[in-house]
Tab-separated table of C-alpha atoms in Angstrom:
chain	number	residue	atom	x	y	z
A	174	UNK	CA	120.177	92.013	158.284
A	175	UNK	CA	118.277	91.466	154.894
A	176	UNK	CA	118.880	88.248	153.753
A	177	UNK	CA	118.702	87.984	149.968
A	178	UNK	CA	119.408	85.698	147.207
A	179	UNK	CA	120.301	86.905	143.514
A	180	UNK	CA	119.548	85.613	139.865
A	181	UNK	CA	119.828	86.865	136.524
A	182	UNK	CA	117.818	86.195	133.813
A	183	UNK	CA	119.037	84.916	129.725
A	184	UNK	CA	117.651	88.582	129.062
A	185	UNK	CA	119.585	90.520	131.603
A	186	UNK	CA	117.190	90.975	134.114
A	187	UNK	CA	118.488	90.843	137.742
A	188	UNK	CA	116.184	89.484	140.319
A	189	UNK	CA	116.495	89.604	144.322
A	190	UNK	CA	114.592	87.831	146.414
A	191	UNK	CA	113.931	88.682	149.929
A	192	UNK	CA	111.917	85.855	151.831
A	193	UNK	CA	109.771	86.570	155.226
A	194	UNK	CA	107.370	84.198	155.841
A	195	UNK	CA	106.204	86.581	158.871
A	196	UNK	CA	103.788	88.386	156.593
A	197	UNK	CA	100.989	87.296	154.376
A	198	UNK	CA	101.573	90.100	151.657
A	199	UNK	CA	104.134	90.186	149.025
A	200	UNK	CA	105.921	93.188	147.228
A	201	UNK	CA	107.167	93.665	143.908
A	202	UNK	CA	110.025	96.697	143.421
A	203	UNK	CA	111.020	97.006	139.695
A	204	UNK	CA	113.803	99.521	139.291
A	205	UNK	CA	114.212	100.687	135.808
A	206	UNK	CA	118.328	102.141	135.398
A	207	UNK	CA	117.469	105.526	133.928
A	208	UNK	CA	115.958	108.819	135.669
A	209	UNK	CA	116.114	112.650	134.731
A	210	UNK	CA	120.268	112.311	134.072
A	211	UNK	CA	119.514	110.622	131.192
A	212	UNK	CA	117.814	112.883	129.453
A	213	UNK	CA	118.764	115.064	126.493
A	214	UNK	CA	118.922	118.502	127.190
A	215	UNK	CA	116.221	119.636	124.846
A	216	UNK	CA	114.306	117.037	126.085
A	217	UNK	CA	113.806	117.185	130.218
A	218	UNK	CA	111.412	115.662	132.143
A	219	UNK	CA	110.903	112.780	129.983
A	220	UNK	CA	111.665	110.120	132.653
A	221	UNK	CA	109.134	111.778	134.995
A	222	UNK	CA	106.528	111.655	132.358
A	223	UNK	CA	106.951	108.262	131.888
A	224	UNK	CA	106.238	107.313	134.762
A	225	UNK	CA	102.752	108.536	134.385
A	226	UNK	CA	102.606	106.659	131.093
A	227	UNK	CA	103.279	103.208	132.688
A	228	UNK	CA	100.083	103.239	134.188
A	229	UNK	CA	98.459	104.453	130.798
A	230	UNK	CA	97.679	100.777	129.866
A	231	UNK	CA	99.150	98.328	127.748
A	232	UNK	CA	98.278	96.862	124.628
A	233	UNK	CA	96.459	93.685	126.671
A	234	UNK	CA	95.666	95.265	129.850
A	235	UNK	CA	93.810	98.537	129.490
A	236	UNK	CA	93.977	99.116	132.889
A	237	UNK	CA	96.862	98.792	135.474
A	238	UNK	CA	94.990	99.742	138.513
A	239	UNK	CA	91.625	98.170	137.970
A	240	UNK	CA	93.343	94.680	137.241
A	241	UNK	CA	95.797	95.065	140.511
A	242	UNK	CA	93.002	96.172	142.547
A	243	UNK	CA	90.387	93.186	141.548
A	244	UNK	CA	92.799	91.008	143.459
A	245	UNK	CA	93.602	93.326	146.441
A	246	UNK	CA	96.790	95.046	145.529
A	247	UNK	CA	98.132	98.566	145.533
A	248	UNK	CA	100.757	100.387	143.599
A	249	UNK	CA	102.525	103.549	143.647
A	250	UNK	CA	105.856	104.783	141.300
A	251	UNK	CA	108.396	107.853	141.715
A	252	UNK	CA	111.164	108.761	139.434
A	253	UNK	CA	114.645	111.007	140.616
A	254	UNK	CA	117.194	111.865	138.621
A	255	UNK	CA	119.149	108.621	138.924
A	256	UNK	CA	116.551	106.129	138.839
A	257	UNK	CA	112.824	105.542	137.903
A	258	UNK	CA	110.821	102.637	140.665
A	259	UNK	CA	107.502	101.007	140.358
A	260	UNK	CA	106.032	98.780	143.262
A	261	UNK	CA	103.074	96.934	143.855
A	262	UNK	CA	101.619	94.842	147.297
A	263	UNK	CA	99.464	91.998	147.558
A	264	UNK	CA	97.951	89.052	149.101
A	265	UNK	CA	101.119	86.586	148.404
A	266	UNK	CA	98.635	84.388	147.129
A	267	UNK	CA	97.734	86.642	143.908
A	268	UNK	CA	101.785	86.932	143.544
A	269	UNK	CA	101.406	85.973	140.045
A	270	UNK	CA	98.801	88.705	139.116
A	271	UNK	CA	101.796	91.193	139.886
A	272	UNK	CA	104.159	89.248	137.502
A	273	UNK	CA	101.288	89.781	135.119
A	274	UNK	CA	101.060	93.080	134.999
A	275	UNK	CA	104.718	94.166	134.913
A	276	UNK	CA	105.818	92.103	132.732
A	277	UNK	CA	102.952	93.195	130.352
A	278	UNK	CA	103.449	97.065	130.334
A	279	UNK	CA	107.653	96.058	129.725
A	280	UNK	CA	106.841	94.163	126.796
A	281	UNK	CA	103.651	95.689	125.671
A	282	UNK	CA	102.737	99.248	126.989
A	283	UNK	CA	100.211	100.964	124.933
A	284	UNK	CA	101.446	103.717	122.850
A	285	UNK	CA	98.241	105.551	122.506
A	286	UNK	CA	97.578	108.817	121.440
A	287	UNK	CA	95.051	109.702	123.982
A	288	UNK	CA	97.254	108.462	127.017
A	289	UNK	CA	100.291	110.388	126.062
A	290	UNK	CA	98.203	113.659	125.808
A	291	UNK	CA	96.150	113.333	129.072
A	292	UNK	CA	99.656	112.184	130.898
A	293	UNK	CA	101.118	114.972	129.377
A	294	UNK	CA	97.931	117.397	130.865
A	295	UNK	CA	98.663	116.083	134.093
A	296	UNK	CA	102.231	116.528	134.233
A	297	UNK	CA	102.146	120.235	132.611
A	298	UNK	CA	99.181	121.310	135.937
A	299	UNK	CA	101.916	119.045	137.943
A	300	UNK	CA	104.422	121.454	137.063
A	301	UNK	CA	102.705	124.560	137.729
A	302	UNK	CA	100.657	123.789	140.746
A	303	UNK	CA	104.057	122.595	142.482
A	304	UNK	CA	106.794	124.303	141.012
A	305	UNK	CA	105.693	127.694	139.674
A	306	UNK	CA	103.012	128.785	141.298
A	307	UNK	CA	104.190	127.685	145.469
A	308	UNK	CA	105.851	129.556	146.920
A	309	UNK	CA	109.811	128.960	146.841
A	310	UNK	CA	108.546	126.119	144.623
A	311	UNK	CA	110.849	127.026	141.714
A	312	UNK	CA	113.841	126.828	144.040
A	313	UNK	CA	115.508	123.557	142.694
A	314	UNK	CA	114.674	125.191	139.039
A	315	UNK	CA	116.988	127.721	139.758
A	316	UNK	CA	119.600	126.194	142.134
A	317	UNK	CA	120.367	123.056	140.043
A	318	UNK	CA	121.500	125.503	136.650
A	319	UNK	CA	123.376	127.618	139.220
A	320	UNK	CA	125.441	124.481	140.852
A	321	UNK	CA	125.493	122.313	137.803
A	322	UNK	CA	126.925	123.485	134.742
A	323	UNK	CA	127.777	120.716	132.741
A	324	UNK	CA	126.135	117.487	134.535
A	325	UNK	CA	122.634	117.065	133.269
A	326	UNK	CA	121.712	117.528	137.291
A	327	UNK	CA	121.640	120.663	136.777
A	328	UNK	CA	117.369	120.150	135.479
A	329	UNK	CA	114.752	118.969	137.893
A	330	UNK	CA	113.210	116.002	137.542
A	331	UNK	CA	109.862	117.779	136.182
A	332	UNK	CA	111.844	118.849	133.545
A	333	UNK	CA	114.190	122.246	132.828
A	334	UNK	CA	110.768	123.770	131.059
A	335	UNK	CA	107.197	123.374	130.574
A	336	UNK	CA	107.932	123.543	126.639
A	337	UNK	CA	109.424	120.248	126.919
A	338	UNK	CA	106.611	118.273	127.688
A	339	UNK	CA	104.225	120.165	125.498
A	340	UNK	CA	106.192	119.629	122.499
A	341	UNK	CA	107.100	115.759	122.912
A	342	UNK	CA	106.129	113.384	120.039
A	343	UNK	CA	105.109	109.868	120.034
A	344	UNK	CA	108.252	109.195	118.203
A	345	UNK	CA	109.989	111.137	121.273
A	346	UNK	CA	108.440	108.616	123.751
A	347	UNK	CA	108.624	105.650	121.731
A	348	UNK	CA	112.576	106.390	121.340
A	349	UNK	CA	113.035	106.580	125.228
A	350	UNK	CA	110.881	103.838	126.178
A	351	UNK	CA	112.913	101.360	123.567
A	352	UNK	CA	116.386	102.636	125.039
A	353	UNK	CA	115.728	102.071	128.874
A	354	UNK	CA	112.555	100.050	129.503
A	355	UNK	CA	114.149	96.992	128.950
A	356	UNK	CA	114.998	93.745	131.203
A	357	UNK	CA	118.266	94.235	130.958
A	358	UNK	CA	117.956	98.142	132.566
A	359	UNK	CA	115.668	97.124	135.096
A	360	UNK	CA	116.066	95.086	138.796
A	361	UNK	CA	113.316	93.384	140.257
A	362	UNK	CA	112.850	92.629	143.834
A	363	UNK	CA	110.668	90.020	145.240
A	364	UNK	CA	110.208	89.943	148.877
A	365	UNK	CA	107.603	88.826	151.453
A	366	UNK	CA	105.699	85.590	152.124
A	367	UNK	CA	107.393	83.981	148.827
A	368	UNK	CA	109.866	81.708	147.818
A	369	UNK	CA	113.165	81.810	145.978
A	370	UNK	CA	112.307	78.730	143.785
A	371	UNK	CA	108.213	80.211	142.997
A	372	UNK	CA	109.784	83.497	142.141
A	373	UNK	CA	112.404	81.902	139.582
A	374	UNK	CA	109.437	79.661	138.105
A	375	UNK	CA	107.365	83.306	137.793
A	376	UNK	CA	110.264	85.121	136.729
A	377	UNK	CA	110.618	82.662	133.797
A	378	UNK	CA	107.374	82.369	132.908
A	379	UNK	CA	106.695	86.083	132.803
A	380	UNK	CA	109.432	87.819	132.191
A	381	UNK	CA	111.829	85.198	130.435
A	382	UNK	CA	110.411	85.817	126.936
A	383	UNK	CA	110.500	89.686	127.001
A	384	UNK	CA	113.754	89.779	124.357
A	385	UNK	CA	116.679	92.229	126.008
A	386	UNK	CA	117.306	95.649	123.644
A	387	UNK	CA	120.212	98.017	123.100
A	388	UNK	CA	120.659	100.038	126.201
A	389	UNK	CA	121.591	103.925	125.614
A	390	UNK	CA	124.530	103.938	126.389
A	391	UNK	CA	125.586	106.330	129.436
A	392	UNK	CA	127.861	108.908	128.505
A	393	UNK	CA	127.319	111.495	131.011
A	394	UNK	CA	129.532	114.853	131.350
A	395	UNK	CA	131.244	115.823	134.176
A	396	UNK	CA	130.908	118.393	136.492
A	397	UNK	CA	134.078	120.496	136.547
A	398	UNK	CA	135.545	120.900	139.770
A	399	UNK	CA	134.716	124.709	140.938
A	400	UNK	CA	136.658	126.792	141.472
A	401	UNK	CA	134.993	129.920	142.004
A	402	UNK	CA	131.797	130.651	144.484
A	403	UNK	CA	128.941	131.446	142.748
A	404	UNK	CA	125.375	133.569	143.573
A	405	UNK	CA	122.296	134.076	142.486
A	406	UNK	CA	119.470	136.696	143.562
A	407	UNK	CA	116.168	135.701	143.392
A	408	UNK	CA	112.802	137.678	144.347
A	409	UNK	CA	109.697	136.262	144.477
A	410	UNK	CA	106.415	136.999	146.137
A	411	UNK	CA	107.108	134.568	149.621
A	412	UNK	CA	106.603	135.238	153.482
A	413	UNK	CA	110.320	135.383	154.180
A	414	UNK	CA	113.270	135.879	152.671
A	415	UNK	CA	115.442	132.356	151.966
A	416	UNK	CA	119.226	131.657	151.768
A	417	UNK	CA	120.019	128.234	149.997
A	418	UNK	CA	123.834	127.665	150.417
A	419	UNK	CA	125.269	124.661	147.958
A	420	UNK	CA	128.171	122.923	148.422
A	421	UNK	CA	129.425	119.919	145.720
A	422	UNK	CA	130.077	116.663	147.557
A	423	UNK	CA	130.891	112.828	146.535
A	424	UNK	CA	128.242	110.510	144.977
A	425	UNK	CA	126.013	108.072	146.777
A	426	UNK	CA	128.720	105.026	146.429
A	427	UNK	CA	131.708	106.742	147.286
A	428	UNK	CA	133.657	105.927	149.808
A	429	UNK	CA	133.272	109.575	151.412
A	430	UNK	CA	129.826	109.689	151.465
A	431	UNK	CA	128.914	108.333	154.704
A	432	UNK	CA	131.489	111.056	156.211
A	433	UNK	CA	130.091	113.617	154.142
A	434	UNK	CA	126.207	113.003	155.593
A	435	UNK	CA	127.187	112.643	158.815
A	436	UNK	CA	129.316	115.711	158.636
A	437	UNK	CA	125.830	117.495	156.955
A	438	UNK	CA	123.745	115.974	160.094
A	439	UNK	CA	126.214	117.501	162.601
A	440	UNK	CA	125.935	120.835	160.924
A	441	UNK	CA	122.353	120.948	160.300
A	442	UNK	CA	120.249	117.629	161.332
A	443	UNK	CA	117.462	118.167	163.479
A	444	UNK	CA	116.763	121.075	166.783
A	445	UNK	CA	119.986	119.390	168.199
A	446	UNK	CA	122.322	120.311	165.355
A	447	UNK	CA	125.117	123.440	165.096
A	448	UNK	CA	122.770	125.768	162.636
A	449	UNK	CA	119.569	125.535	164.390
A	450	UNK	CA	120.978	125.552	167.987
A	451	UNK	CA	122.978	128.592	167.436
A	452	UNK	CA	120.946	130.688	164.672
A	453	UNK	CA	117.484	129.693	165.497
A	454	UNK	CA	117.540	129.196	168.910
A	455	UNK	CA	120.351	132.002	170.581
A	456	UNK	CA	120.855	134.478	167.650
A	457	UNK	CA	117.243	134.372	166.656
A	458	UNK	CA	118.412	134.950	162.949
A	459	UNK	CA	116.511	132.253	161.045
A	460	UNK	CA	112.877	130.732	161.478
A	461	UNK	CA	113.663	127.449	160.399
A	462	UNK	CA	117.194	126.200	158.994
A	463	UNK	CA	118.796	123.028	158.372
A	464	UNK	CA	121.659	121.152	156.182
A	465	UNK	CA	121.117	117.843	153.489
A	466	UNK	CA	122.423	116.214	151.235
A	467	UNK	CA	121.040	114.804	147.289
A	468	UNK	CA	121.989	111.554	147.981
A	469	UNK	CA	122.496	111.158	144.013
A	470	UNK	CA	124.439	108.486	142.409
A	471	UNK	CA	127.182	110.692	140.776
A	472	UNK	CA	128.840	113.175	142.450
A	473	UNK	CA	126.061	116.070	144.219
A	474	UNK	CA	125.339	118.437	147.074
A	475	UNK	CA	125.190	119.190	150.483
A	476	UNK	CA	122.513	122.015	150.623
A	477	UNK	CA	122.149	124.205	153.914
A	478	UNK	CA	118.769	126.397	153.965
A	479	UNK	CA	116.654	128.236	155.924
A	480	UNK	CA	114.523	131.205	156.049
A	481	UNK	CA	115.087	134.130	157.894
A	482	UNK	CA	113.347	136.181	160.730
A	483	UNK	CA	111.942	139.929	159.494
A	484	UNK	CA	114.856	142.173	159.943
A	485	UNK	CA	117.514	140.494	159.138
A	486	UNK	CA	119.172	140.888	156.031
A	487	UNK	CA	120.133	138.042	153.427
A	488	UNK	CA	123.852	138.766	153.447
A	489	UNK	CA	123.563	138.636	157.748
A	490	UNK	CA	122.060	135.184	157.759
A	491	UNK	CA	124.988	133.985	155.138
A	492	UNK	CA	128.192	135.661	156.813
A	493	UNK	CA	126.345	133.608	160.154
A	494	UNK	CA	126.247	130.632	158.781
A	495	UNK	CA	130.017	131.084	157.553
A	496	UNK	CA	131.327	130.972	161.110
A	497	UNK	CA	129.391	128.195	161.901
A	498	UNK	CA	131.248	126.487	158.635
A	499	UNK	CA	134.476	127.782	159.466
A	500	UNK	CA	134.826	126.710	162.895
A	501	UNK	CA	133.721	123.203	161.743
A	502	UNK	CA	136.437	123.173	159.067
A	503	UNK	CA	139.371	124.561	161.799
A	504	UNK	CA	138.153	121.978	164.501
A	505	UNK	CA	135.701	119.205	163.251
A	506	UNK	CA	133.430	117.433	165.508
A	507	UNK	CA	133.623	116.251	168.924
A	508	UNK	CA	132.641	112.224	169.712
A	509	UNK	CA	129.652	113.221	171.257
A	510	UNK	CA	128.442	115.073	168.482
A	511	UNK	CA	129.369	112.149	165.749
A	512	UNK	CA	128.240	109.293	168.143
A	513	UNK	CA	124.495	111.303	168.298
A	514	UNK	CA	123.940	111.403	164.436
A	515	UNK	CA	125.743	107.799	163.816
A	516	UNK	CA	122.732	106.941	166.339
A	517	UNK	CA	120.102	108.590	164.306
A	518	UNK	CA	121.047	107.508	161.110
A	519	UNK	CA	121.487	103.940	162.236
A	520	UNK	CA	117.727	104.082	163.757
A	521	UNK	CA	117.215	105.604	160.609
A	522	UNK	CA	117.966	102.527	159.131
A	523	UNK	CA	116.603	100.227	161.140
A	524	UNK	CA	113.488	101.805	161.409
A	525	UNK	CA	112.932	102.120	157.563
A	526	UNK	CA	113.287	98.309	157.267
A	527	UNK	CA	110.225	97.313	159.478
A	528	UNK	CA	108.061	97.123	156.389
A	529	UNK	CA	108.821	94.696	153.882
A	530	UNK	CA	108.380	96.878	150.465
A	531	UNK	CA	111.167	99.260	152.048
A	532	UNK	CA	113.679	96.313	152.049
A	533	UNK	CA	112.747	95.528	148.673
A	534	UNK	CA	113.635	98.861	147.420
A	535	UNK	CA	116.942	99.282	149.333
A	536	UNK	CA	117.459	95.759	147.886
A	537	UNK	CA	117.161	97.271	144.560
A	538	UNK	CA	119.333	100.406	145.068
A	539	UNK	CA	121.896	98.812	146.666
A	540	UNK	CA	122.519	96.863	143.717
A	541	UNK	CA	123.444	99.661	141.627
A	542	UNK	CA	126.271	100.050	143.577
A	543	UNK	CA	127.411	96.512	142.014
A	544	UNK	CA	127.243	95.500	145.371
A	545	UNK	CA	123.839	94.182	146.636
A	546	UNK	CA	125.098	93.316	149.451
A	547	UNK	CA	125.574	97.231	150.592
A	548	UNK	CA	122.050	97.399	152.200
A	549	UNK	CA	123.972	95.144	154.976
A	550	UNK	CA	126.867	96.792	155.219
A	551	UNK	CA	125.756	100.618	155.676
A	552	UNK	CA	125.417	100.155	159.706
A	553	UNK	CA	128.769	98.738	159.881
A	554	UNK	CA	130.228	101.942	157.240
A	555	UNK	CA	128.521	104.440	159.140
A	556	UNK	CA	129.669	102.745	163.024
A	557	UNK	CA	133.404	103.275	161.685
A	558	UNK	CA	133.782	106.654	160.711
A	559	UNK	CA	136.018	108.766	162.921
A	560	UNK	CA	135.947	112.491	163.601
A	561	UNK	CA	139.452	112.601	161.654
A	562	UNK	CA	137.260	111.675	159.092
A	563	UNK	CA	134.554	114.352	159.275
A	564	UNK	CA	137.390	116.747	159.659
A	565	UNK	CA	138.840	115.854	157.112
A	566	UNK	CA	135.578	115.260	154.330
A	567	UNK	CA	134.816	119.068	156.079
A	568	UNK	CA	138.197	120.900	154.649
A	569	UNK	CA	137.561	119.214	151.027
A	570	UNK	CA	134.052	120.024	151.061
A	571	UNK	CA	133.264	123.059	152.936
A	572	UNK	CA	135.437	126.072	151.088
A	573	UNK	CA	133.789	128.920	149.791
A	574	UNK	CA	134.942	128.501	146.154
A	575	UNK	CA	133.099	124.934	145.860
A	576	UNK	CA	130.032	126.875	147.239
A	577	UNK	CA	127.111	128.759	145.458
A	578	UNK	CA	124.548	130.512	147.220
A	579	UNK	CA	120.858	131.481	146.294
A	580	UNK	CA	119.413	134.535	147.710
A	581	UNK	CA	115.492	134.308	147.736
A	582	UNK	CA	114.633	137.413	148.718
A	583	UNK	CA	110.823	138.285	149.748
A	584	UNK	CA	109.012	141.512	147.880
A	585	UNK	CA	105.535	142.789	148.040
């Protein structure tokens, strides 16, 4: 249990606070409400390359890092395509240091020339070095277009192209930063060795006076339902040849979710699960295979893939994994099966909230959902789903014409 208490700011900022006076650190989570989905479709991986320019300096602090670390902190920042999080640690006694320097870079981040251009150098070699030139690393630049026609999912968070970044302006940058990074897009978690009535006083202070702007507002397409199975063949110079099988699946806060993952961990969770049991272990068909899901906000994908042994043929390893899906959809799960992964993912769980700046971002997620109070409530969700549910998540989820499959297929 994370026990929390919630304020929002005359600007529109939300802050949670998340008290435990066990530890002598404190954590700061600032989740900014925009990530790759937001982006226009000329102009990808504009969230991601922000991310890089947050820690370019501001107009009063030209350096981030150096200032955090003179008084023993750390920081670290990712971006998806739903959201974009920054968070810092340190001694709870240089708390306000951290109010500082976010606050700052929100109200003041340095728009200089210089910055964008060796940000934009980094995140151009980022690009390459992990998406075109590793191998199977351009698989989500090819799967996404091929399961998403319409959502703006369907780009990577890098970015659709290269071109993108290469060609953004200042004015580019300036526009996106003035439509998201604002108080009123953002949540800020405060958690640790603090107190509810310090982090109001700092929240004021610091914060308070940052005015709130015009959010974009978020008019986002959506995906068709499918109605046809798609495929795509791929070849690529890679050690084995790789199926990736797609299926579309409800969004992080529906109400089907938590059916839908624990159907995906039955299926293909672990050396325990259906797929690797049967097709790695008996058949001997695939090296390594497995089933996930995205986990996105709006509505995404439960993805099954593996790589095969030599010998065996693309369309082998797909019409293999079929029966596996078939005989799931006929006769669902049995209560051993859905009591094992309700066990994992509830250790899961638990596990992930041993360190403090973990509860601070699930604190921050979960409020997304308009519901804060969700981080609590996902053991209890999870604890009462039934195999009639599975089943029946399984038969909506699991037909062939809401599926599209990627063959990556090794060459010399």
């Amino acid at each position: 249990m994370i026990s929390f208490s919630e304020f929002t700011l005359d600007n529109g900022l939300r802050v949670i606070v998340h008290e435990d006076h066990s530890v002598q650190i404190a954590v700061m989570n600032i989740l900014y409400d925009v990530g790759s989905r937001d982006e226009s479709p000329d102009k990808t991986g504009f969230a991601h390359l922000f991310e890089h320019l947050m820690f370019g300096g501001s107009i009063n602090i030209p350096s981030y890092d150096e200032a955090l670390q003179m008084v023993g902190g750390e920081n670290n920042a990712f971006t998806n395509t739903d959201i974009t999080n920054y968070y810092l640690t340190l001694p709870a006694f240089n708390l306000e240091t951290g109010f500082w320097l976010e606050s700052d870079r929100m109200l003041s981040l340095s728009f200089d020339p210089k910055s964008l251009e060796v940000q934009r150098k980094v995140v151009i070699e980022e690009f390459k070095q992990r998406y075109l030139n590793q191998p199977y690393g351009d698989v989500w630049l090819k799967l996404r277009p091929l399961t998403f026609q319409q959502h703006p999912y369907q780009w990577a968070t890098i970015g659709k192209e290269i071109s993108h970044i290469e060609n953004a302006t200042m004015d580019d940058v300036k526009d996106f930063f003035f439509s998201h990074y604002l108080p009123n897009n953002a949540v800020l978690v405060v958690a640790g060795n603090v107190t509810l009535a310090q982090v109001k006083e700092l929240a004021e202070k610091w914060f308070g006076p940052i005015p709130s702007g015009k959010k974009k507002e978020r008019q986002l397409p959506a995906e068709p339902k499918q109605t046809s199975k798609r495929k795509l063949n791929v070849e690529a110079k890679v050690p084995a040849n790789a199926l990736y099988k797609a299926y579309h699946m409800p969004g992080r806060f529906d109400k089907n979710y938590y059916a839908a993952d624990m159907m995906s961990d039955v299926l293909g969770r672990g050396h325990s699960s259906r797929l690797y049991q049967t097709l790695v272990k008996e058949k001997e068909i695939f090296n390594s295979l497995s089933a996930f899901v995205m986990g996105t906000i709006d509505p995404g994908l439960l993805v099954i893939n593996g790589r095969l042994k030599e010998g065996i043929s693309l369309e082998k390893g797909e019409e293999e994994i079929d029966q596996l899906v078939k005989e799931l959809v006929a006769n669902g799960v049995t209560e051993n099966e859905l009591t094992k992964v309700k066990n994992q993912s509830i250790a899961s769980i638990e596990f992930g909230e041993v360190e403090v700046m973990n509860r601070a971002m699930n604190l921050a997620f979960s409020s997304l959902s308009g519901n804060t109070n969700l981080v609590n409530e996902e053991t209890h969700l999870i604890e009462t789903i039934s195999t009639d549910d599975i089943h029946a998540v399984a038969k909506e989820i699991l037909k062939e014409e809401n599926s599209s499959v990627m063959y990556y297929k090794a060459v010399n």
